[in-house]
XYZ file of C-alpha atoms in Angstrom:
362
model
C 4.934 -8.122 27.525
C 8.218 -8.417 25.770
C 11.386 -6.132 25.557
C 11.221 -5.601 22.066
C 11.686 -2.469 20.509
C 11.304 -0.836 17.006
C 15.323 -1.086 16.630
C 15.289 -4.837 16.989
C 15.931 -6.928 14.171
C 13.283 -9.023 12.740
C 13.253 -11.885 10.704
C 10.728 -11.542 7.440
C 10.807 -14.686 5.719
C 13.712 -15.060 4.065
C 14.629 -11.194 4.653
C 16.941 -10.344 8.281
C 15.364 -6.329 8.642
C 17.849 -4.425 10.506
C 14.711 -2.845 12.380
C 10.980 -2.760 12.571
C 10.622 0.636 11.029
C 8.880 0.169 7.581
C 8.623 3.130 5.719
C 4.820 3.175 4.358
C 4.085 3.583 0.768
C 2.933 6.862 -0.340
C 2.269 8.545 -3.975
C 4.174 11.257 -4.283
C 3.396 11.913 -8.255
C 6.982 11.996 -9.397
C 7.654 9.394 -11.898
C 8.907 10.515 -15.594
C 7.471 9.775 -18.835
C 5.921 6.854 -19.288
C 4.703 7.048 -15.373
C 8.839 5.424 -15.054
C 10.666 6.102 -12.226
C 13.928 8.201 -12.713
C 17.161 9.093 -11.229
C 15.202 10.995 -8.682
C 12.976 8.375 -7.450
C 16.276 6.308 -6.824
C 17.829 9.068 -4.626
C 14.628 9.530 -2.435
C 13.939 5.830 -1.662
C 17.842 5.245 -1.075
C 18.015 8.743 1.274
C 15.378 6.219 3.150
C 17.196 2.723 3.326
C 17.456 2.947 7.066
C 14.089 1.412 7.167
C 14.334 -2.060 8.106
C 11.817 -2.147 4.745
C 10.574 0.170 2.148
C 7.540 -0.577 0.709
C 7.550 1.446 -2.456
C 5.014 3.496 -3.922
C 1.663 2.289 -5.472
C 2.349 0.857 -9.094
C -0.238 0.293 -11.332
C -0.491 -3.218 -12.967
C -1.650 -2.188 -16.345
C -2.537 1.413 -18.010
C -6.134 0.552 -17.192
C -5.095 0.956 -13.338
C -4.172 4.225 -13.803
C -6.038 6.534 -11.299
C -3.368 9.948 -11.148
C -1.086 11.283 -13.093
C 2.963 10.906 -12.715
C 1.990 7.490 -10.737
C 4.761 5.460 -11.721
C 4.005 1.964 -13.322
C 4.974 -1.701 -13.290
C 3.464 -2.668 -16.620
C 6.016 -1.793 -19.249
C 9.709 -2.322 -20.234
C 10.564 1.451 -19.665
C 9.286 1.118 -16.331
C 11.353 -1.881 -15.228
C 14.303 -0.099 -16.292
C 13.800 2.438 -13.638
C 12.415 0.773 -11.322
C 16.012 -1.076 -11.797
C 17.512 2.421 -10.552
C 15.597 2.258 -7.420
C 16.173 -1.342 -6.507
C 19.914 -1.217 -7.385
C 20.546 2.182 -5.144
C 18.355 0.851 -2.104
C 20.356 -1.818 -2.196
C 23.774 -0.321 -2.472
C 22.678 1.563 0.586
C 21.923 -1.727 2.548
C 18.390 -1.667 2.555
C 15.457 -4.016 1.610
C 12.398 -2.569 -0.542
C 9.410 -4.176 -1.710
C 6.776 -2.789 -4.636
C 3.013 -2.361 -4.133
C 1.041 -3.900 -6.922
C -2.037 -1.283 -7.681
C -5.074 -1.061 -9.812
C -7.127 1.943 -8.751
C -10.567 0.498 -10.266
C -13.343 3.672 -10.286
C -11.109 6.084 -8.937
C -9.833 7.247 -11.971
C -11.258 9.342 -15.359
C -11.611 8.616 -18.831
C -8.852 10.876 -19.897
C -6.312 9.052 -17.484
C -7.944 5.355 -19.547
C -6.543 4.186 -22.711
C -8.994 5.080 -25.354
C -10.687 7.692 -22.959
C -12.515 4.358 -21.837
C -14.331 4.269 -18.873
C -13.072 3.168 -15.500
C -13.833 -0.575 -14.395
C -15.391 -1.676 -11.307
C -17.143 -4.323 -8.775
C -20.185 -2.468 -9.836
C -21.562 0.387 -11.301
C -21.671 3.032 -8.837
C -19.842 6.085 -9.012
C -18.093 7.720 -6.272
C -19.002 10.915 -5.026
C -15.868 13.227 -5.063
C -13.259 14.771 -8.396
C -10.416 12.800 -10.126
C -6.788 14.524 -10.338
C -6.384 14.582 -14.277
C -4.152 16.427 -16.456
C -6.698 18.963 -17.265
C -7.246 19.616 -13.555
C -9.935 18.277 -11.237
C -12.822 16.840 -12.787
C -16.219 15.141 -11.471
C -15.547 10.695 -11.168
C -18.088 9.496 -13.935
C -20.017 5.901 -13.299
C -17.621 3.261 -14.123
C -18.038 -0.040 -16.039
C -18.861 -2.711 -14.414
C -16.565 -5.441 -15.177
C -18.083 -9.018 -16.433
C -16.830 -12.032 -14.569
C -15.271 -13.112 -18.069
C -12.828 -10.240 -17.373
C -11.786 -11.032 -14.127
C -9.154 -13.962 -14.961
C -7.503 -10.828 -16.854
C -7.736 -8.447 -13.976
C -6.008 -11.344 -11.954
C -2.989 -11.710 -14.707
C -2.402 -8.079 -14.438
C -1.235 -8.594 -11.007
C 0.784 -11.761 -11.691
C 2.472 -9.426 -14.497
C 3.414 -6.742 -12.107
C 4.595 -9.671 -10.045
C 6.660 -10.716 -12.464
C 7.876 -7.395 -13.879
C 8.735 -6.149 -10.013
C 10.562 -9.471 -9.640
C 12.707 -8.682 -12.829
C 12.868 -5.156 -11.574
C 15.204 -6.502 -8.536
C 12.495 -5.881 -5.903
C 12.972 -7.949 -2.706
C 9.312 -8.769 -2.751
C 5.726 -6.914 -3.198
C 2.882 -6.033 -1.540
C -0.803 -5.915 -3.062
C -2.714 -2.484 -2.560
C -6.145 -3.865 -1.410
C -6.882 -0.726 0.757
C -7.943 3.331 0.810
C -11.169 2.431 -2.179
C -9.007 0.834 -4.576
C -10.276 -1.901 -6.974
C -9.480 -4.929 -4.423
C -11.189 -2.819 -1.836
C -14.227 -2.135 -4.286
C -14.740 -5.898 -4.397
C -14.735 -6.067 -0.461
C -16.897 -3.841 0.874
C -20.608 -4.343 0.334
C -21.112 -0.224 -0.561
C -19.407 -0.702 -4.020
C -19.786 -4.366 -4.806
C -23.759 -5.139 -5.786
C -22.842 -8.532 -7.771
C -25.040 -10.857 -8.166
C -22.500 -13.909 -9.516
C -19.740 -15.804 -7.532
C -18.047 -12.571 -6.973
C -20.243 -10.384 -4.646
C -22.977 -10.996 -1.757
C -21.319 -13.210 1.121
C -17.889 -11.691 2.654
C -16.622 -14.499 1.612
C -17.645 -14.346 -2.335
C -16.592 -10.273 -2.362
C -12.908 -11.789 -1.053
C -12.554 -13.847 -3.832
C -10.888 -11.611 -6.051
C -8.443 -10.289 -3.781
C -7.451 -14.148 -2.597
C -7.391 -14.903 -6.529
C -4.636 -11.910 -7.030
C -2.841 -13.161 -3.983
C -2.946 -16.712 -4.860
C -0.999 -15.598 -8.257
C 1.491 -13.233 -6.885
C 2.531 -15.755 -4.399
C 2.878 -18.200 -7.529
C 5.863 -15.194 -8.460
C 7.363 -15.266 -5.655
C 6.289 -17.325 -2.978
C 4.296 -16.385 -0.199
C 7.117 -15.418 2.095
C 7.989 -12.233 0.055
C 4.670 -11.357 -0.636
C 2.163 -8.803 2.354
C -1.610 -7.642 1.656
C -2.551 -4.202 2.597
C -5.896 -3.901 4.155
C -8.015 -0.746 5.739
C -11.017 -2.019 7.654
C -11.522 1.680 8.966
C -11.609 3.745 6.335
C -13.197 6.620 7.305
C -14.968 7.073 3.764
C -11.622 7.825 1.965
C -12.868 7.579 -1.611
C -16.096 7.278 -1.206
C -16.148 3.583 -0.152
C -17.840 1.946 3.272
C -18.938 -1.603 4.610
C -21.878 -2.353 6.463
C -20.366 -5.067 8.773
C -16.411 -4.117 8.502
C -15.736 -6.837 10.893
C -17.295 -9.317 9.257
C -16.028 -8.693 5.662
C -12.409 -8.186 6.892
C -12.511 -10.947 9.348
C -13.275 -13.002 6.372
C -10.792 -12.014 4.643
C -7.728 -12.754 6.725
C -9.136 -15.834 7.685
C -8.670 -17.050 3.835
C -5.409 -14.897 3.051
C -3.951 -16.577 6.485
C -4.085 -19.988 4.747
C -2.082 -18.741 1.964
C 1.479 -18.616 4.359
C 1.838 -14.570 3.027
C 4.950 -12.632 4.699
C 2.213 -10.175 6.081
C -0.593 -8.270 6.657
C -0.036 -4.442 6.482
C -3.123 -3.450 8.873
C -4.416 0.728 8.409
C -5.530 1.488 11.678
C -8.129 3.675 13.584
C -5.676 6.506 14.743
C -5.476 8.053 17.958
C -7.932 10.716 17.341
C -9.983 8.639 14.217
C -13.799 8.393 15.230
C -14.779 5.015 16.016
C -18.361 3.899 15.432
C -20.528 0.839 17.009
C -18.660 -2.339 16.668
C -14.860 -3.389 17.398
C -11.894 -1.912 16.879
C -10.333 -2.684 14.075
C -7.019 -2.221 14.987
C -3.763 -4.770 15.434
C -4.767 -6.378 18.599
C -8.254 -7.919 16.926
C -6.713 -9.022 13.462
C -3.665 -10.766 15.898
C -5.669 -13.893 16.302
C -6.785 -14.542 13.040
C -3.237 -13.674 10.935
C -0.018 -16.561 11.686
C 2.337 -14.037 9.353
C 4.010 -10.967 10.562
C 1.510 -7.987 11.258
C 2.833 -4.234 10.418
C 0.660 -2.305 12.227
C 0.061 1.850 10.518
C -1.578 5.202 11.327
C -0.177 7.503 13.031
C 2.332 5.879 15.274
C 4.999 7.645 17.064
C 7.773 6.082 18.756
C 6.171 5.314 22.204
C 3.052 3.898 20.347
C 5.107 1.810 18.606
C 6.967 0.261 21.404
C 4.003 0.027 23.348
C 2.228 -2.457 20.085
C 5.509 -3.897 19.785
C 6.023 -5.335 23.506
C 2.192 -5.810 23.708
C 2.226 -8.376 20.892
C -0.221 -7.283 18.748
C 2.382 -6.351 15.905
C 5.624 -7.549 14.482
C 6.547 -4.288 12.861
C 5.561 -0.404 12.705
C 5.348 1.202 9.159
C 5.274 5.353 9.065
C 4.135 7.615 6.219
C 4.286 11.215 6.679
C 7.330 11.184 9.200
C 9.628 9.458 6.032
C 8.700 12.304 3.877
C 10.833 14.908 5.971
C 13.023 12.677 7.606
C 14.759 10.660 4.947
C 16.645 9.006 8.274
C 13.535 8.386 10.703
C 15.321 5.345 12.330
C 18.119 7.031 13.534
C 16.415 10.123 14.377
C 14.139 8.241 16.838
C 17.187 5.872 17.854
C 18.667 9.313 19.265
C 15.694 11.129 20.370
C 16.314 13.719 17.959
C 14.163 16.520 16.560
C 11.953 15.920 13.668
C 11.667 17.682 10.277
C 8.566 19.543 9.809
C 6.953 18.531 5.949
C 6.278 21.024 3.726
C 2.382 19.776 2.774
C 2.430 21.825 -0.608
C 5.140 19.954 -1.893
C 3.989 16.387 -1.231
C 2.365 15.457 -4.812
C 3.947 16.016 -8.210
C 6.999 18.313 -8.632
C 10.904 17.969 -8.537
C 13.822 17.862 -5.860
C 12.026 20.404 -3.286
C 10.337 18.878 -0.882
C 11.209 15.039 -1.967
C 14.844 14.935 -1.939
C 16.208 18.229 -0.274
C 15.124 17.584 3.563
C 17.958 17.693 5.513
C 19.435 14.275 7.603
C 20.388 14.747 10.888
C 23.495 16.638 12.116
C 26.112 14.737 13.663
């Protein structure tokens, strides 16, 4: 056991955090036309550059990755430019923020697609549940499957949104390959049925993801680049595996040998069901990963220490905590008490409930 704590510094590549505290991404469904980020968006994520790192909200790569609406973008000029706002504010404030690179695959609706087309996929299998659309909730439809002739242009939508968050003034990115998404719909054996070089094995449903990763890192180099993985998913979006530790042991295996900043690891929780098999948490990913390890799910301060000292993670990222408490590091620095989120406000809206939560007093 070591004496590290979530307020020491930690070295991320070429990046000195002040802390381990990364603030998680999390859609809040308040970008402005053109699914840009605005003036607002810069004011939250600065209110929140005590975080050793931000990792910014899920951007979609293209308007085909669209899954929600008022999910801001990294795909167009107009979207750069804001992003510019957020980057330039986070960093006046002395903080460090990456961008997560998103393509939401089936989870999505034809009237969110350009041309009302259908949503693309590993497969064609539709997921049980409703899409958020403009028009209010409507049933998810069977998606297209995509051919593997398509897939080299899947892969340059990422190394775009590499490139545009680079130009954006990001400080690196992180691919969304978790929570059902289209990475995650190539992973897991319950949405990918392929029959070509890009489903069956563990290893052949990886290949996609490793592909994406292999050309982000060409942006930016490995060391300012993290995956985000969720082994236990608990069904979120409709999505399973039928060996989870095989298919994500596979997985960081290969992504290991790429030299990535990290792996940002969704946890079982405290009280999350666990079924037969290992837990997927930190402490059994540890041996197979040589980058930093940010360990998430609901972590509170002690937790964190304890995974900290314990080894099993470099760094701690929180999600709901951030939303109220636009200065979580200090707040747990001093012990103080915590803001209580307002649940109604966290998707879509304006100020209330985003930028209004009061820092702490003294």
């Amino acid at each position: 056991m070591s004496n590290t704590d979530i307020f020491s510094p930690f070295q991320l590549g070429p990046l000195r955090l002040a802390n381990r505290v990364v603030m998680a991404p999390m859609t809040r469904n308040r970008a402005g036309p053109g699914n840009a980020p605005t003036a607002l968006n810069a004011t939250y994520y600065a209110q929140r550059a005590g975080a050793g790192l931000i990792v910014a909200e899920a951007s979609q790569v293209s308007p085909q990755g669209l899954g929600y609406p008022g999910t801001p973008g990294i795909h167009s000029a107009e979207q750069v430019a804001g992003w510019k706002l957020v980057t330039r504010a986070v960093h006046d404030a002395g903080g460090r923020i990456f961008l997560q690179l998103w393509h939401v695959g089936r989870i999505s609706h034809p009237s969110l697609q350009p041309g009302g087309a259908l949503p693309v996929a590993p497969s064609s299998i539709a997921p049980a549940g409703q899409a958020w659309t403009l028009d209010g909730m409507k049933s998810y439809v069977t998606p297209r499957a995509l051919d593997i002739a398509e897939l080299p242009g899947i892969v340059a939508q990422y190394r775009d949104g590499a490139a545009n968050a680079k130009a954006a003034g990001f400080d690196g990115v992180e691919v969304h390959a978790a929570h059902g998404y289209l990475l995650d719909q190539f992973l897991r054996d319950s949405t990918n049925r392929r029959s070509d070089g890009y489903g069956g094995s563990a290893a052949n449903r990886a290949r996609l993801l490793v592909e994406v990763m292999e050309a982000v890192a060409g942006v930016w180099g490995g060391e300012r680049v993290g995956v985000h993985l969720s082994p236990t998913n608990l069904a979120f979006n409709d999505i399973s595996d039928s060996n989870p530790a095989e298919t994500f042991s596979t997985a960081v295996r290969t992504l290991d040998r790429l030299g990535l900043a990290y792996l940002h690891l969704v946890e079982p929780g405290p009280a999350d069901p666990v079924g037969p098999g290992p837990r997927l948490d930190a402490a059994f990913f540890r041996p197979l990963w040589r980058g930093a390890l940010v360990a998430n799910k609901a972590y509170d301060l002690a937790r964190a220490n304890t995974v900290l000292r314990g080894g099993a993670a470099d760094l701690v990222s929180f999600a709901t905590l951030f939303i109220a408490n636009p200065d979580l590091p200090e707040r747990l620095r001093r012990g103080a008490s915590l803001n209580a989120p307002d649940r109604k406000t966290y998707y879509g809206g304006g100020a209330k409930g985003y930028i209004e939560y009061p820092p702490i007093q003294g």
